[in-house]
N, CA, C and O atoms as CSV, one atom per row, in Angstrom:
chain,resi,resn,atom,element,x,y,z
A,1,UNK,N,N,109.234,98.206,97.155
A,1,UNK,CA,C,108.261,98.597,95.870
A,1,UNK,C,C,107.249,98.169,95.863
A,1,UNK,O,O,106.409,98.681,95.124
A,2,UNK,N,N,106.816,96.735,96.917
A,2,UNK,CA,C,105.378,95.911,96.404
A,2,UNK,C,C,104.896,96.955,97.477
A,2,UNK,O,O,104.056,97.775,97.107
A,3,UNK,N,N,105.240,96.987,98.457
A,3,UNK,CA,C,104.611,97.904,100.010
A,3,UNK,C,C,104.070,99.411,99.313
A,3,UNK,O,O,102.925,99.826,99.493
A,4,UNK,N,N,104.993,100.062,98.580
A,4,UNK,CA,C,104.671,101.172,98.197
A,4,UNK,C,C,103.492,101.422,97.241
A,4,UNK,O,O,102.783,102.417,97.096
A,5,UNK,N,N,103.494,100.066,96.553
A,5,UNK,CA,C,102.319,99.924,95.556
A,5,UNK,C,C,101.411,99.726,96.101
A,5,UNK,O,O,100.452,100.397,95.721
A,6,UNK,N,N,101.134,98.667,97.351
A,6,UNK,CA,C,99.913,98.725,98.024
A,6,UNK,C,C,99.480,99.853,98.681
A,6,UNK,O,O,98.341,100.293,98.840
A,7,UNK,N,N,100.567,100.261,99.044
A,7,UNK,CA,C,100.471,101.598,100.085
A,7,UNK,C,C,98.909,102.608,99.132
A,7,UNK,O,O,97.774,102.947,99.470
A,8,UNK,N,N,99.712,102.735,97.937
A,8,UNK,CA,C,98.786,103.815,97.011
A,8,UNK,C,C,97.530,103.578,96.019
A,8,UNK,O,O,97.071,104.215,95.071
A,9,UNK,N,N,97.081,102.012,96.863
A,9,UNK,CA,C,96.020,101.449,96.826
A,9,UNK,C,C,96.007,100.610,95.175
A,9,UNK,O,O,95.275,100.635,94.185
A,10,UNK,N,N,96.880,100.121,95.459
A,10,UNK,CA,C,96.982,99.253,94.245
A,10,UNK,C,C,96.136,97.818,94.030
A,10,UNK,O,O,96.120,97.074,95.010
A,11,UNK,N,N,95.277,97.274,92.554
A,11,UNK,CA,C,94.873,96.205,93.076
A,11,UNK,C,C,95.071,95.628,92.920
A,11,UNK,O,O,94.326,94.738,93.331
A,12,UNK,N,N,96.443,95.111,92.038
A,12,UNK,CA,C,97.555,93.959,92.046
A,12,UNK,C,C,98.529,94.325,92.009
A,12,UNK,O,O,98.713,95.542,91.985
A,13,UNK,N,N,99.463,93.536,91.990
A,13,UNK,CA,C,100.988,93.465,92.220
A,13,UNK,C,C,101.670,92.040,91.536
A,13,UNK,O,O,101.425,90.895,91.915
A,14,UNK,N,N,102.500,92.396,90.537
A,14,UNK,CA,C,103.072,91.299,90.113
A,14,UNK,C,C,104.804,91.224,90.372
A,14,UNK,O,O,105.283,92.358,90.338
A,15,UNK,N,N,105.635,90.350,90.572
A,15,UNK,CA,C,106.811,90.132,90.397
A,15,UNK,C,C,107.094,89.203,89.849
A,15,UNK,O,O,106.757,88.125,90.337
A,16,UNK,N,N,107.898,89.246,88.495
A,16,UNK,CA,C,108.234,88.410,87.365
A,16,UNK,C,C,106.870,87.810,87.077
A,16,UNK,O,O,106.936,86.598,86.870
A,17,UNK,N,N,105.494,88.398,87.000
A,17,UNK,CA,C,104.546,87.767,86.421
A,17,UNK,C,C,104.058,86.795,87.349
A,17,UNK,O,O,103.426,85.855,86.867
A,18,UNK,N,N,104.269,86.848,88.898
A,18,UNK,CA,C,103.805,86.110,89.660
A,18,UNK,C,C,102.947,86.983,90.633
A,18,UNK,O,O,103.390,87.861,91.374
A,19,UNK,N,N,101.742,86.622,90.515
A,19,UNK,CA,C,100.397,87.525,91.161
A,19,UNK,C,C,101.093,87.621,92.709
A,19,UNK,O,O,101.968,86.806,92.997
A,20,UNK,N,N,100.700,88.574,93.619
A,20,UNK,CA,C,101.089,88.660,95.115
A,20,UNK,C,C,99.607,88.720,95.571
A,20,UNK,O,O,98.684,89.027,94.817
A,21,UNK,N,N,99.491,88.441,96.706
A,21,UNK,CA,C,98.463,88.695,97.850
A,21,UNK,C,C,99.142,89.020,98.956
A,21,UNK,O,O,100.351,88.789,98.988
A,22,UNK,N,N,98.606,89.508,99.862
A,22,UNK,CA,C,99.083,90.405,101.402
A,22,UNK,C,C,99.865,88.876,102.160
A,22,UNK,O,O,100.777,89.049,102.969
A,23,UNK,N,N,99.512,87.771,101.886
A,23,UNK,CA,C,100.238,86.962,102.812
A,23,UNK,C,C,101.595,86.174,101.566
A,23,UNK,O,O,102.130,85.160,102.013
A,24,UNK,N,N,101.810,86.386,100.919
A,24,UNK,CA,C,102.728,86.094,99.644
A,24,UNK,C,C,104.000,86.882,100.391
A,24,UNK,O,O,104.086,88.097,100.564
A,25,UNK,N,N,105.391,85.407,100.959
A,25,UNK,CA,C,106.249,85.471,101.278
A,25,UNK,C,C,106.832,86.013,100.308
A,25,UNK,O,O,106.406,85.480,99.284
A,26,UNK,N,N,107.946,87.167,99.961
A,26,UNK,CA,C,108.947,87.389,99.350
A,26,UNK,C,C,110.184,87.028,99.983
A,26,UNK,O,O,110.368,87.653,101.028
A,27,UNK,N,N,111.086,86.217,99.677
A,27,UNK,CA,C,112.576,85.981,100.514
A,27,UNK,C,C,113.533,86.384,99.461
A,27,UNK,O,O,113.705,85.884,98.350
A,28,UNK,N,N,114.221,87.553,100.121
A,28,UNK,CA,C,115.489,87.699,99.294
A,28,UNK,C,C,116.800,87.136,99.782
A,28,UNK,O,O,117.004,87.033,100.992
A,29,UNK,N,N,117.488,86.853,99.098
A,29,UNK,CA,C,118.579,85.754,99.122
A,29,UNK,C,C,119.947,86.725,98.701
A,29,UNK,O,O,119.681,87.103,97.560
A,30,UNK,N,N,120.967,87.165,99.000
A,30,UNK,CA,C,121.805,88.292,98.131
A,30,UNK,C,C,121.053,89.167,96.988
A,30,UNK,O,O,120.306,90.114,97.233
A,31,UNK,N,N,121.280,88.834,96.101
A,31,UNK,CA,C,120.450,89.276,94.732
A,31,UNK,C,C,119.035,88.589,94.261
A,31,UNK,O,O,118.202,89.250,93.641
A,32,UNK,N,N,118.864,87.461,94.541
A,32,UNK,CA,C,117.933,86.981,94.212
A,32,UNK,C,C,116.873,86.978,94.903
A,32,UNK,O,O,116.985,87.533,95.996
A,33,UNK,N,N,115.457,86.364,94.546
A,33,UNK,CA,C,114.291,86.489,95.029
A,33,UNK,C,C,113.468,85.701,94.821
A,33,UNK,O,O,113.084,85.444,93.680
A,34,UNK,N,N,112.939,85.051,96.049
A,34,UNK,CA,C,112.107,83.462,96.264
A,34,UNK,C,C,110.653,83.849,95.999
A,34,UNK,O,O,110.143,84.729,96.692
A,35,UNK,N,N,110.075,83.344,95.197
A,35,UNK,CA,C,108.161,83.491,95.470
A,35,UNK,C,C,107.829,81.882,95.217
A,35,UNK,O,O,107.971,81.128,94.254
A,36,UNK,N,N,107.381,81.753,96.396
A,36,UNK,CA,C,106.255,80.373,96.216
A,36,UNK,C,C,107.815,79.161,96.553
A,36,UNK,O,O,107.473,77.997,96.764
A,37,UNK,N,N,108.899,79.354,96.580
A,37,UNK,CA,C,109.688,78.465,96.668
A,37,UNK,C,C,110.424,78.490,94.940
A,37,UNK,O,O,111.328,77.682,94.727
A,38,UNK,N,N,109.981,79.436,93.791
A,38,UNK,CA,C,111.109,79.394,93.067
A,38,UNK,C,C,111.634,80.513,93.020
A,38,UNK,O,O,110.979,81.525,93.267
A,39,UNK,N,N,112.959,80.546,92.684
A,39,UNK,CA,C,114.441,82.028,92.682
A,39,UNK,C,C,113.907,82.948,91.331
A,39,UNK,O,O,113.366,82.576,90.290
A,40,UNK,N,N,114.163,83.834,91.644
A,40,UNK,CA,C,114.180,84.634,90.358
A,40,UNK,C,C,115.855,85.505,90.491
A,40,UNK,O,O,116.497,85.688,91.525
A,41,UNK,N,N,116.165,85.853,89.300
A,41,UNK,CA,C,117.696,86.115,89.129
A,41,UNK,C,C,116.964,87.818,88.464
A,41,UNK,O,O,115.885,87.912,87.879
A,42,UNK,N,N,117.889,88.948,88.766
A,42,UNK,CA,C,117.779,90.483,88.395
A,42,UNK,C,C,117.825,90.334,86.764
A,42,UNK,O,O,118.010,89.270,86.174
A,43,UNK,N,N,117.659,91.372,86.269
A,43,UNK,CA,C,116.552,92.244,86.637
A,43,UNK,C,C,115.119,91.754,87.196
A,43,UNK,O,O,114.839,90.579,86.960
A,44,UNK,N,N,114.172,92.536,87.918
A,44,UNK,CA,C,113.149,92.274,88.447
A,44,UNK,C,C,112.036,93.115,87.729
A,44,UNK,O,O,112.157,94.339,87.679
A,45,UNK,N,N,110.867,92.429,87.127
A,45,UNK,CA,C,109.928,93.075,86.200
A,45,UNK,C,C,108.436,93.034,87.674
A,45,UNK,O,O,107.737,92.040,87.867
A,46,UNK,N,N,108.332,94.140,88.342
A,46,UNK,CA,C,107.267,94.349,89.220
A,46,UNK,C,C,105.929,95.354,88.669
A,46,UNK,O,O,106.063,96.509,88.265
A,47,UNK,N,N,105.050,94.844,88.734
A,47,UNK,CA,C,104.170,95.858,87.938
A,47,UNK,C,C,102.822,95.911,89.030
A,47,UNK,O,O,102.186,94.981,89.525
A,48,UNK,N,N,102.682,97.263,89.169
A,48,UNK,CA,C,101.615,97.594,89.821
A,48,UNK,C,C,100.084,98.236,89.273
A,48,UNK,O,O,100.179,99.365,88.791
A,49,UNK,N,N,99.221,97.862,89.289
A,49,UNK,CA,C,97.922,97.868,88.630
A,49,UNK,C,C,97.069,98.998,89.821
A,49,UNK,O,O,96.991,98.787,91.031
A,50,UNK,N,N,96.644,99.886,89.275
A,50,UNK,CA,C,95.848,100.748,89.534
A,50,UNK,C,C,95.608,102.332,89.578
A,50,UNK,O,O,94.856,102.567,88.632
A,51,UNK,N,N,95.840,103.257,90.100
A,51,UNK,CA,C,95.557,104.515,89.417
A,51,UNK,C,C,97.274,104.987,89.343
A,51,UNK,O,O,98.049,105.263,90.259
A,52,UNK,N,N,97.425,104.957,88.245
A,52,UNK,CA,C,99.129,105.111,88.098
A,52,UNK,C,C,99.648,106.519,88.726
A,52,UNK,O,O,100.798,106.324,89.122
A,53,UNK,N,N,99.349,107.528,88.911
A,53,UNK,CA,C,99.583,108.833,89.912
A,53,UNK,C,C,99.637,108.685,90.982
A,53,UNK,O,O,100.070,109.668,91.584
A,54,UNK,N,N,99.387,107.865,91.563
A,54,UNK,CA,C,99.125,107.762,92.809
A,54,UNK,C,C,99.981,106.566,93.351
A,54,UNK,O,O,100.329,106.489,94.529
A,55,UNK,N,N,100.293,105.628,92.380
A,55,UNK,CA,C,101.280,104.549,92.607
A,55,UNK,C,C,103.196,105.233,92.520
A,55,UNK,O,O,104.203,105.015,93.194
A,56,UNK,N,N,102.862,106.149,91.243
A,56,UNK,CA,C,103.910,106.665,91.339
A,56,UNK,C,C,104.213,107.550,92.291
A,56,UNK,O,O,105.416,107.803,92.342
A,57,UNK,N,N,103.582,108.073,93.015
A,57,UNK,CA,C,103.587,109.324,94.122
A,57,UNK,C,C,104.108,108.231,95.234
A,57,UNK,O,O,105.144,108.497,95.843
A,58,UNK,N,N,103.659,107.444,95.411
A,58,UNK,CA,C,103.769,106.364,96.181
A,58,UNK,C,C,105.150,106.222,96.564
A,58,UNK,O,O,105.632,106.541,97.651
A,59,UNK,N,N,105.889,105.593,95.338
A,59,UNK,CA,C,107.406,105.172,95.045
A,59,UNK,C,C,108.142,106.515,95.374
A,59,UNK,O,O,109.099,106.551,96.146
A,60,UNK,N,N,107.670,107.540,94.782
A,60,UNK,CA,C,108.659,108.629,94.827
A,60,UNK,C,C,108.850,109.223,96.471
A,60,UNK,O,O,109.864,109.784,96.885
A,61,UNK,N,N,107.962,109.023,97.040
A,61,UNK,CA,C,108.224,109.078,98.470
A,61,UNK,C,C,108.362,108.390,99.213
A,61,UNK,O,O,108.364,108.715,100.400
A,62,UNK,N,N,108.520,107.253,98.823
A,62,UNK,CA,C,108.965,105.954,100.002
A,62,UNK,C,C,110.394,105.851,100.348
A,62,UNK,O,O,111.278,105.566,99.540
A,63,UNK,N,N,110.598,106.151,101.847
A,63,UNK,CA,C,111.825,106.006,102.222
A,63,UNK,C,C,112.721,105.326,102.265
A,63,UNK,O,O,113.921,105.590,102.344
A,64,UNK,N,N,112.142,104.305,102.210
A,64,UNK,CA,C,113.234,102.836,101.662
A,64,UNK,C,C,113.936,102.472,100.323
A,64,UNK,O,O,114.944,101.813,100.068
A,65,UNK,N,N,112.886,103.255,99.437
A,65,UNK,CA,C,113.294,103.215,98.092
A,65,UNK,C,C,114.653,104.062,98.042
A,65,UNK,O,O,115.780,103.695,97.710
A,66,UNK,N,N,114.144,105.437,98.521
A,66,UNK,CA,C,115.092,106.274,98.163
A,66,UNK,C,C,116.726,105.772,98.506
A,66,UNK,O,O,117.783,106.116,97.976
A,67,UNK,N,N,116.434,104.778,99.663
A,67,UNK,CA,C,117.821,104.188,99.911
A,67,UNK,C,C,118.345,103.021,98.783
A,67,UNK,O,O,119.536,102.716,98.728
A,68,UNK,N,N,117.425,102.464,97.980
A,68,UNK,CA,C,117.820,101.622,96.804
A,68,UNK,C,C,118.000,102.748,95.637
A,68,UNK,O,O,118.713,102.551,94.654
A,69,UNK,N,N,117.506,103.563,95.789
A,69,UNK,CA,C,117.726,104.702,94.334
A,69,UNK,C,C,119.164,105.301,94.542
A,69,UNK,O,O,119.959,105.374,93.605
A,70,UNK,N,N,119.477,105.748,95.882
A,70,UNK,CA,C,120.699,105.827,96.099
A,70,UNK,C,C,121.847,104.678,95.429
A,70,UNK,O,O,122.630,104.866,94.498
A,71,UNK,N,N,121.709,103.850,95.982
A,71,UNK,CA,C,122.331,102.618,95.660
A,71,UNK,C,C,122.243,102.157,94.218
A,71,UNK,O,O,122.819,101.174,93.753
A,72,UNK,N,N,121.583,102.852,93.683
A,72,UNK,CA,C,121.393,102.377,92.072
A,72,UNK,C,C,122.119,103.663,91.319
A,72,UNK,O,O,122.280,103.492,90.111
A,73,UNK,N,N,122.610,105.002,91.890
A,73,UNK,CA,C,122.695,106.330,90.993
A,73,UNK,C,C,124.099,105.792,90.994
A,73,UNK,O,O,124.777,106.215,90.057
A,74,UNK,N,N,124.878,104.716,92.061
A,74,UNK,CA,C,126.505,104.655,91.881
A,74,UNK,C,C,126.613,103.851,91.128
A,74,UNK,O,O,126.014,102.785,91.268
A,75,UNK,N,N,127.346,104.078,90.169
A,75,UNK,CA,C,127.825,103.134,88.736
A,75,UNK,C,C,128.292,101.913,89.336
A,75,UNK,O,O,128.078,100.811,88.832
A,76,UNK,N,N,129.085,102.138,90.669
A,76,UNK,CA,C,129.685,100.586,91.057
A,76,UNK,C,C,129.048,100.002,91.806
A,76,UNK,O,O,129.550,98.947,92.193
A,77,UNK,N,N,127.819,100.340,92.306
A,77,UNK,CA,C,126.812,99.476,92.746
A,77,UNK,C,C,126.123,98.467,92.252
A,77,UNK,O,O,125.404,97.796,92.993
A,78,UNK,N,N,126.236,98.208,90.934
A,78,UNK,CA,C,126.025,96.965,90.383
A,78,UNK,C,C,124.432,96.723,90.394
A,78,UNK,O,O,123.970,95.737,89.820
A,79,UNK,N,N,123.576,97.678,91.084
A,79,UNK,CA,C,122.041,98.025,91.141
A,79,UNK,C,C,121.483,98.607,89.898
A,79,UNK,O,O,122.165,99.402,89.252
A,80,UNK,N,N,120.471,98.319,89.572
A,80,UNK,CA,C,119.639,99.332,88.587
A,80,UNK,C,C,118.267,99.874,89.010
A,80,UNK,O,O,117.674,99.134,89.795
A,81,UNK,N,N,117.646,100.982,88.671
A,81,UNK,CA,C,116.061,101.288,89.108
A,81,UNK,C,C,115.458,102.138,88.233
A,81,UNK,O,O,115.763,103.322,88.088
A,82,UNK,N,N,114.450,101.442,87.544
A,82,UNK,CA,C,113.793,102.454,86.534
A,82,UNK,C,C,112.204,102.136,86.858
A,82,UNK,O,O,111.900,101.141,87.516
A,83,UNK,N,N,111.290,102.983,86.388
A,83,UNK,CA,C,110.259,102.806,86.433
A,83,UNK,C,C,109.628,103.312,85.183
A,83,UNK,O,O,110.150,104.279,84.627
A,84,UNK,N,N,108.570,102.766,84.686
A,84,UNK,CA,C,107.988,103.155,83.559
A,84,UNK,C,C,106.191,103.055,83.885
A,84,UNK,O,O,105.583,102.485,84.791
A,85,UNK,N,N,105.684,103.912,82.661
A,85,UNK,CA,C,104.387,103.866,82.498
A,85,UNK,C,C,103.762,103.030,81.712
A,85,UNK,O,O,103.977,103.341,80.541
A,86,UNK,N,N,102.888,101.840,81.839
A,86,UNK,CA,C,102.948,101.196,80.876
A,86,UNK,C,C,101.427,101.660,80.612
A,86,UNK,O,O,100.845,102.306,81.484
A,87,UNK,N,N,100.768,101.315,79.363
A,87,UNK,CA,C,99.727,101.835,78.389
A,87,UNK,C,C,98.932,101.170,78.847
A,87,UNK,O,O,97.901,101.801,79.080
A,88,UNK,N,N,98.870,99.509,79.274
A,88,UNK,CA,C,98.120,98.724,80.260
A,88,UNK,C,C,99.157,97.494,80.715
A,88,UNK,O,O,100.231,97.047,80.314
A,89,UNK,N,N,98.177,97.202,81.819
A,89,UNK,CA,C,98.726,95.465,82.064
A,89,UNK,C,C,97.704,94.856,82.484
A,89,UNK,O,O,96.620,95.432,82.569
A,90,UNK,N,N,97.912,93.311,82.892
A,90,UNK,CA,C,97.094,92.661,83.223
A,90,UNK,C,C,97.684,91.697,84.363
A,90,UNK,O,O,98.899,91.604,84.186
A,91,UNK,N,N,97.270,90.967,85.439
A,91,UNK,CA,C,97.684,90.512,86.395
A,91,UNK,C,C,97.409,88.875,86.338
A,91,UNK,O,O,96.235,88.717,86.005
A,92,UNK,N,N,98.037,87.670,86.534
A,92,UNK,CA,C,97.097,86.809,86.192
A,92,UNK,C,C,96.636,86.400,87.806
A,92,UNK,O,O,97.181,86.804,88.833
A,93,UNK,N,N,95.289,85.336,87.680
A,93,UNK,CA,C,95.096,85.087,89.216
A,93,UNK,C,C,95.859,84.062,89.835
A,93,UNK,O,O,96.363,83.043,89.363
A,94,UNK,N,N,95.843,84.635,91.241
A,94,UNK,CA,C,96.835,84.502,92.189
A,94,UNK,C,C,96.561,82.427,91.934
A,94,UNK,O,O,95.394,82.050,91.828
A,95,UNK,N,N,97.430,81.612,91.885
A,95,UNK,CA,C,97.405,80.505,91.537
A,95,UNK,C,C,98.112,79.672,93.032
A,95,UNK,O,O,98.436,78.488,92.934
A,96,UNK,N,N,98.239,80.200,93.963
A,96,UNK,CA,C,98.759,79.682,95.673
A,96,UNK,C,C,97.877,79.408,96.081
A,96,UNK,O,O,96.740,79.370,95.610
A,97,UNK,N,N,98.342,79.127,97.207
A,97,UNK,CA,C,97.498,78.217,98.666
A,97,UNK,C,C,96.630,79.466,99.339
A,97,UNK,O,O,97.165,80.535,99.631
A,98,UNK,N,N,95.715,79.287,99.472
A,98,UNK,CA,C,94.956,80.644,100.443
A,98,UNK,C,C,94.535,80.282,101.703
A,98,UNK,O,O,94.089,81.088,102.519
A,99,UNK,N,N,94.693,78.784,101.943
A,99,UNK,CA,C,94.593,78.552,103.435
A,99,UNK,C,C,95.481,79.261,104.200
A,99,UNK,O,O,96.631,79.539,103.861
A,100,UNK,N,N,94.939,79.559,105.251
A,100,UNK,CA,C,96.131,79.877,106.291
A,100,UNK,C,C,96.284,78.670,107.305
A,100,UNK,O,O,95.297,78.004,107.621
A,101,UNK,N,N,97.454,78.425,107.768
A,101,UNK,CA,C,97.728,77.030,108.667
A,101,UNK,C,C,98.506,77.692,109.646
A,101,UNK,O,O,99.295,78.564,109.284
A,102,UNK,N,N,98.383,77.385,110.860
A,102,UNK,CA,C,99.115,78.235,111.968
A,102,UNK,C,C,98.793,76.676,113.052
A,102,UNK,O,O,97.891,75.840,113.002
A,103,UNK,N,N,99.889,76.810,113.883
A,103,UNK,CA,C,100.427,75.443,115.154
A,103,UNK,C,C,98.903,75.998,116.154
A,103,UNK,O,O,98.589,77.167,116.377
A,104,UNK,N,N,98.318,74.996,116.521
A,104,UNK,CA,C,97.465,75.142,117.663
A,104,UNK,C,C,98.079,74.411,118.625
A,104,UNK,O,O,98.998,73.659,118.303
A,105,UNK,N,N,97.682,74.516,119.896
A,105,UNK,CA,C,98.293,74.039,121.112
A,105,UNK,C,C,97.570,72.269,121.370
A,105,UNK,O,O,96.395,71.908,121.295
A,106,UNK,N,N,98.806,71.474,121.679
A,106,UNK,CA,C,98.546,70.162,121.948
A,106,UNK,C,C,97.388,70.088,123.419
A,106,UNK,O,O,97.229,71.011,124.218
A,107,UNK,N,N,96.763,68.865,123.458
A,107,UNK,CA,C,95.994,68.992,124.835
A,107,UNK,C,C,96.742,68.186,125.794
A,107,UNK,O,O,97.316,67.217,125.298
A,108,UNK,N,N,96.892,68.385,127.248
A,108,UNK,CA,C,97.505,67.820,128.307
A,108,UNK,C,C,97.541,66.701,128.886
A,108,UNK,O,O,96.869,66.764,129.916
A,109,UNK,N,N,98.046,65.591,128.715
A,109,UNK,CA,C,98.105,64.413,128.888
A,109,UNK,C,C,97.671,64.563,130.903
A,109,UNK,O,O,98.060,65.347,131.768
A,110,UNK,N,N,96.829,63.514,130.920
A,110,UNK,CA,C,96.336,63.837,132.468
A,110,UNK,C,C,96.125,63.434,133.088
A,110,UNK,O,O,95.805,64.016,134.124
């Protein structure tokens, strides 16, 4: 859902009220999701802020979400899927690390 929302031009996306940025890691473990080291259990509240019709169209056309929607349509599957149009939404400022860190090669001993 997050990728479909960004693809539609969403200016902000949140999961469980946590604002995401392009480098936010979303870790899925079973039916829980971990964001910035904090685990969350379903149901998930995912909000995209942007041009609503564009976001809804992107969600409807996403082939990965087709697979999830099929699972949600099976009452034995134990998963759900619903999309609502909110009259208004806000996203908190991102409060995680913004510095990218990466490995650098060590100097060779001489």
